[in-house]
């Protein structure tokens, strides 16, 4: 396949960026999207140009490093991560627009690389269960009903890629925060810190400059791990109860 | 030589104070303030006020249907509204209390919206060059300008049928007459029908959205709430719309 | 080729009965007064299961931790990609498991090239890991009664593997990451993300800090401390195509090696039998699918060579279920190295399927018929989805194609019972060390080892070091510190100045092909010698002809790669020397000269029952640590 890709090039955080058009030949439908970018980068290096910077690591859809907006959609047309998107999703001769995540909470570092440390700070504010090493009771001391364990898992599966923020018209990090709050609040081990956790995490989420939720569902549609929309309701409920009990 | 982390040994005090400040920073404000300042708090305010306004609108719609029972019934109903709560309350007091409540709800609803919208715009300072294909429903996209349209409409509506300022043929104390006179004018009907369509869309998304914001939604209730929201939207819109349509078609004169 | 050095002895394990050694060691260990811990700075490099858990635990104990990861967030370290599960000798199943059995299985599985003391401790600590993870909210799979579910896993006949669907590594890592996050918020951990360690600072013979590069600004920074902990993972990417993350690298351990830490058993590399075969030249990495698939899938090839019929059209009697045929008692669950080599033998004999004949079938048709599709979906749904996404084939309808790939490296920096390297104050944990898996790692043991090291072992032994070492303040402008920093700067400058024609990736690919062909699943003298001639040439070409666009004072991913590949080009040579010197077949190291007439590995306990610890030098110096087996007596592994 031969493709035209228009890629956001920005040399640094303060620099102005623009979309630059490149022709990529010899694209195989079995390539992943990032392997297509690899091919482009090899061409650019051969031509003495700077390759396109993009975040990636595991390339199997679990580390959450990669993530670009492809034709206006976070992670592109399939519901997966950019590294697991394959070129068979495109047609010969297509023009593909590639842009970085766009949000105030995610400033651009270079080209397609953004700074997502705000998500880490949301977790630092309370996205944990305090269980110092060595203090744990036997793992079977507290049975957890299977539905609760499954619901916790469904939310814990978030990879922190930030696609929800990128897809949200308000640049909101509600789905990310909701996934963590739901994961921990449904487990018996998460109860003691339940109220403080949600208040602190929401406050940090707001302080980091993310927008509010307008329930458009764009985040859920772009989430590669299928975090349920209902988790946002859970976050709101947890917040409401916690705020009342404060 | 550049040295980001030198061999300075931090004193115990340094670290403790540091951590304490961080915690305090997150906790200092009063509860109500923290609630209102948070995006979720504002959304909850929007949801609660929205629910109150929806309650009023629905009752208003039901009351309007009195039109079909003739001038006496409607006017008597309008009079009764002013006597609610008597003798504890004086004449029209209930109405004024309700009006005050509605004004507060509207003001809160709009204030929270405006603040959140401004926040949302700041949160996405650069737009995507490639416009994203829309996944959300049409109703979602009408919430903001649709809401603004409704605000303008409500002002006009009060001037038209409550105060009578913009009504061609207003007779105080005879709502049936005012209503029928109004809806005989074609462009007034257009304004009402467009506003009603906006109201329907606003309720359709607003209902589901408020349920989610209040945390009522769950995986099992998600569908049911959507259906109830849509049904409420359709019933409310249709219930209001039959009156001008009936006047237009001559069913009510 | 190499020099012989003194024998190496690990004197840290107390001379008491096996079961009491760890308790005794902890009791003997010097302690650090809680009020004084805050004054000790400890550097931890890496935030995977080992590094994340160590950083969190040390900070909880009161140390001031300075932690580094090259990823943008500590949550992304490659432990996240481990799928199958984590072993623990809980015996919740009442199926005859015990600490001793886990110990026994691990020593035997490691083909008798690991230390009994270390492995026994690992088995002991395994129970606490599960408790710890559950307390942190790790959502392990549970049964309807609310208790934890377990399954059996690769080469083991008890159900001791705890799991969280196919994402056990992710869930455990997030548990450690959250514990670390709590300590970051509390101010006890100073996190440097997107910062890569480039050298180790040794002062008066003790590890006292690192030099690192800020990957965003390119700034070279020096960080001083009282001890340095490396938790930087394995070196599988020396093969270019592996299941490791693209960024996984050996730079931290290699630079430490060059500063005096011995490198042990580099030739013990593990091939994972169930990876998705490569689809073409563009392939940038290989994707592993959990070995748990072998619990229900049956592996076969057509009985006819180069059979191109679609799999479903090949009748049952024309299929060769070769593992079930060759190993009747273990069947499809034989250890990884055996399963891998069998697949390679089948493909070499032209029975392979798929592009290039580099693949064998892993068929779920029987399991789906027996258990029903929903049961298979519940067990492997995410793996099936992943396979389908990558290959565009539906594994519910057609058998998967699998092929072995480099997956884990048992070798690593040599450490004693305390996990301390030959440089005092330099501790190495997780995959970065060599300690517990011998010549072959059992499935679901990597997560166990990483967390055992980080949560439980290192925090106890580090106390002993800090409690006893005399540590003077190191001045940032002292000669030792400045010299290391200058060398790092010069090396980067040198890389930038080459300004040649070839991309970093082209060198890395060439190195990978060379290593895979000559030092991959099976090795022989001729191939290894050939590779040993080529690697230095390739390294010289690299330093003559590599092209790195851009500058060193910005985010420059080509420079990052070049730094890592330069180290792989050096490490590859040591790996080849080690493989050449070890004239036996054991675990992941299969020498074609040393096999039984049936083609099975032939170990040589007379000559090679030792750990080969290499000291850096113009010619590497071999130090042997003899292994003693008092409890598990070496037998030729037999899975038939």
XYZ file of N, CA and C in Angstrom, chain A residues 19 69 71-73 97 99-105 124-125 128 165-171 174 196 199-200 202-207 209-216 218 221 228-230 232-233 235-237 239-240 243 246, chain B residues 23 25-31 34-35 37-41 43-44 116 119-137 140-141 144 205 208-219 221-222:
330
model
N 1.060 20.537 10.688
C 0.951 19.222 10.056
C 1.863 19.184 8.838
N -3.652 10.570 17.912
C -4.984 10.778 17.355
C -4.885 10.591 15.848
N -6.787 10.483 12.310
C -8.001 10.976 11.651
C -9.058 11.429 12.657
N -8.580 12.167 13.659
C -9.509 12.742 14.627
C -9.956 11.794 15.712
N -9.507 10.535 15.659
C -9.932 9.576 16.677
C -8.743 9.117 17.504
N -4.308 11.559 8.963
C -3.840 12.652 9.815
C -3.449 12.113 11.192
N -2.111 13.267 14.938
C -1.900 14.396 15.854
C -1.652 13.876 17.269
N -1.025 14.686 18.097
C -0.826 14.260 19.494
C -2.123 14.366 20.289
N -2.163 13.734 21.470
C -3.267 13.982 22.403
C -3.327 15.495 22.597
N -4.524 16.041 22.620
C -4.653 17.477 22.861
C -5.462 17.724 24.121
N -4.810 18.314 25.105
C -5.511 18.703 26.326
C -4.587 19.600 27.114
N -5.190 20.475 27.912
C -4.368 21.349 28.742
C -3.556 20.513 29.721
N -4.152 19.417 30.183
C -3.460 18.541 31.126
C -2.317 17.752 30.502
N -1.380 9.559 42.710
C -0.627 9.885 43.926
C -1.514 10.524 44.989
N -2.542 11.257 44.538
C -3.406 11.962 45.496
C -4.247 11.011 46.329
N -4.780 4.591 45.825
C -4.071 3.433 46.361
C -4.795 2.936 47.602
N -9.025 11.254 27.760
C -8.844 12.708 27.822
C -8.755 13.277 26.408
N -8.003 12.567 25.554
C -7.804 13.048 24.188
C -9.110 13.073 23.408
N -9.985 12.098 23.687
C -11.229 11.996 22.923
C -12.298 12.937 23.454
N -12.232 13.268 24.730
C -13.287 14.076 25.346
C -13.259 15.497 24.800
N -14.408 16.010 24.357
C -14.414 17.396 23.856
C -14.020 18.396 24.938
N -14.126 17.998 26.204
C -13.767 18.900 27.300
C -12.409 18.578 27.895
N -11.668 17.665 27.285
C -10.383 17.272 27.855
C -10.524 16.847 29.301
N -12.242 12.266 33.628
C -13.197 11.590 34.505
C -13.132 10.074 34.378
N -12.028 9.662 51.574
C -10.917 10.607 51.372
C -10.304 10.437 49.990
N -12.355 12.278 47.221
C -12.277 13.738 47.323
C -10.903 14.235 46.861
N -9.855 13.571 47.329
C -8.501 14.004 46.972
C -8.215 13.804 45.489
N -10.400 13.688 42.985
C -11.179 14.624 42.158
C -10.573 16.019 42.245
N -10.153 16.386 43.439
C -9.569 17.719 43.577
C -8.294 17.844 42.735
N -7.466 16.815 42.772
C -6.240 16.863 41.978
C -6.565 16.859 40.477
N -7.547 16.053 40.107
C -7.974 16.004 38.703
C -8.365 17.400 38.219
N -9.132 18.109 39.056
C -9.543 19.462 38.674
C -8.354 20.418 38.651
N -7.484 20.288 39.642
C -6.322 21.190 39.718
C -5.391 21.022 38.523
N -6.168 20.825 35.576
C -6.662 21.552 34.408
C -7.513 20.730 33.453
N -7.924 19.549 33.893
C -8.819 18.769 33.040
C -10.225 19.358 33.106
N -10.984 19.181 32.040
C -12.338 19.735 31.989
C -13.320 18.855 32.733
N -14.593 19.284 32.715
C -15.639 18.527 33.391
C -16.277 17.526 32.443
N -17.098 16.666 33.021
C -17.753 15.629 32.226
C -19.104 16.138 31.752
N -19.370 16.000 30.455
C -20.707 16.333 29.965
C -21.404 15.078 29.465
N -20.925 13.932 29.908
C -21.588 12.670 29.606
C -21.796 12.418 28.120
N -20.823 12.829 27.310
C -20.970 12.602 25.870
C -20.640 11.162 25.503
N -17.747 10.029 24.622
C -16.628 9.918 23.674
C -15.458 9.138 24.293
N -16.042 5.448 24.081
C -15.943 4.960 22.704
C -14.492 4.800 22.265
N -16.082 0.693 31.645
C -17.519 0.958 31.441
C -17.920 2.401 31.757
N -18.897 2.896 30.989
C -19.420 4.250 31.176
C -19.988 4.378 32.596
N -20.561 3.293 33.091
C -21.194 3.335 34.416
C -20.199 3.724 35.510
N -18.271 6.173 35.566
C -18.350 7.621 35.807
C -19.480 7.916 36.785
N -20.586 7.176 36.633
C -21.683 7.343 37.591
C -21.218 6.945 38.985
N -18.180 7.121 40.143
C -17.326 8.194 40.658
C -18.185 9.333 41.211
N -19.212 9.719 40.450
C -20.069 10.815 40.899
C -20.765 10.467 42.212
N -21.218 9.216 42.284
C -21.917 8.783 43.497
C -20.958 8.794 44.687
N -18.322 10.529 45.032
C -17.989 11.918 45.367
C -19.118 12.549 46.175
N -20.351 12.328 45.697
C -21.508 12.932 46.370
C -21.580 12.455 47.823
N -18.618 13.823 49.873
C -18.724 15.259 50.152
C -19.731 15.501 51.267
N -18.346 14.529 54.726
C -17.130 15.215 55.187
C -17.400 16.085 56.384
N -0.725 17.653 52.133
C -2.012 17.173 52.626
C -2.940 18.335 52.971
N -2.833 21.314 51.896
C -3.222 22.018 50.674
C -4.478 21.441 50.070
N -4.610 20.131 50.226
C -5.768 19.480 49.641
C -7.007 19.576 50.520
N -6.841 20.009 51.776
C -7.951 19.836 52.722
C -8.482 21.141 53.304
N -7.803 22.240 53.015
C -8.031 23.433 53.804
C -9.420 24.056 53.643
N -9.962 23.989 52.431
C -11.186 24.738 52.180
C -12.407 24.102 52.841
N -13.431 24.945 53.179
C -14.657 24.394 53.760
C -15.352 23.454 52.757
N -16.147 22.550 53.307
C -16.748 21.509 52.490
C -17.583 22.061 51.330
N -15.371 23.486 48.638
C -14.702 22.441 47.886
C -15.679 21.784 46.916
N -16.905 21.604 47.402
C -17.935 20.986 46.566
C -18.219 21.842 45.335
N -16.420 24.194 44.041
C -15.246 24.406 43.193
C -14.928 23.207 42.304
N -15.427 22.056 42.677
C -15.077 20.870 41.894
C -15.996 20.739 40.690
N -15.477 20.129 39.651
C -16.289 19.955 38.442
C -17.495 19.076 38.752
N -17.273 18.063 39.562
C -18.387 17.155 39.850
C -19.434 17.862 40.699
N -18.988 18.669 41.672
C -19.923 19.431 42.502
C -20.827 20.319 41.654
N -21.524 19.924 38.553
C -22.411 19.089 37.756
C -23.581 18.599 38.595
N -23.312 18.335 39.873
C -24.404 17.876 40.740
C -25.416 19.009 40.928
N -18.499 25.896 33.912
C -17.961 24.629 33.414
C -17.580 24.728 31.937
N -14.375 26.438 31.648
C -13.337 25.504 32.095
C -13.028 24.472 30.999
N -14.101 23.964 30.403
C -13.936 22.945 29.369
C -13.177 23.495 28.157
N -13.457 24.743 27.826
C -12.735 25.349 26.689
C -11.256 25.512 27.005
N -10.985 25.894 28.266
C -9.583 26.024 28.665
C -8.874 24.669 28.658
N -9.627 23.606 28.947
C -9.008 22.284 29.043
C -8.629 21.720 27.674
N -9.146 22.306 26.624
C -8.802 21.847 25.273
C -8.394 23.067 24.443
N -7.218 23.639 24.756
C -6.859 24.914 24.137
C -6.598 24.814 22.634
N -6.112 23.680 22.185
C -5.842 23.519 20.754
C -6.801 22.480 20.198
N -7.450 22.824 19.130
C -8.397 21.864 18.545
C -7.669 20.889 17.638
N -8.301 19.793 17.354
C -7.730 18.869 16.385
C -7.912 19.425 14.981
N -6.859 19.272 14.172
C -6.954 19.742 12.794
C -7.951 18.879 12.029
N -7.915 17.593 12.341
C -8.849 16.675 11.703
C -10.072 16.581 12.599
N -11.204 17.120 12.164
C -12.388 17.104 13.017
C -12.820 15.674 13.273
N -13.130 15.406 14.503
C -13.418 14.019 14.835
C -14.812 13.628 14.366
N -14.958 12.416 13.899
C -16.287 11.942 13.525
C -17.131 11.858 14.792
N -18.370 12.344 14.694
C -19.193 12.440 15.894
C -19.700 11.075 16.317
N -19.463 10.747 17.569
C -19.974 9.475 18.086
C -21.174 9.745 18.994
N -21.147 10.896 19.674
C -22.208 11.202 20.617
C -23.500 11.527 19.868
N -24.623 11.430 20.575
C -25.914 11.690 19.938
C -26.074 13.172 19.619
N -26.680 15.601 22.528
C -25.520 16.039 23.290
C -25.007 17.375 22.750
N -25.025 17.469 21.436
C -24.449 18.665 20.816
C -25.360 19.873 20.883
N -25.629 22.952 24.892
C -25.189 24.304 25.252
C -25.957 25.383 24.515
N -31.089 14.367 26.743
C -29.724 14.157 27.226
C -29.600 14.512 28.698
N -30.613 11.652 31.284
C -29.619 10.575 31.417
C -28.342 11.117 32.058
N -27.999 12.345 31.647
C -26.778 12.961 32.153
C -26.890 13.221 33.654
N -28.046 13.740 34.060
C -28.249 14.040 35.481
C -28.232 12.760 36.296
N -28.836 11.698 35.737
C -28.845 10.422 36.453
C -27.421 9.940 36.668
N -26.595 10.114 35.651
C -25.198 9.677 35.774
C -24.459 10.571 36.770
N -24.716 11.884 36.670
C -24.036 12.815 37.563
C -24.403 12.550 39.021
N -25.673 12.176 39.249
C -26.091 11.903 40.621
C -25.701 10.506 41.045
N -25.129 9.753 40.108
C -24.648 8.415 40.471
C -25.770 7.398 40.565
N -26.917 7.711 39.948
C -28.031 6.756 39.988
C -27.805 5.664 38.940
N -27.119 6.045 37.851
C -26.893 5.100 36.756
C -26.003 3.945 37.210
N -26.321 2.764 36.758
C -25.435 1.622 36.934
C -25.522 0.804 35.650
N -24.688 -0.217 35.555
C -24.694 -1.013 34.332
C -26.101 -1.551 34.059
N -29.019 -0.369 35.209
C -30.083 0.641 35.052
C -29.863 1.530 33.837
N -28.683 1.435 33.231
C -28.321 2.383 32.183
C -29.407 2.501 31.098
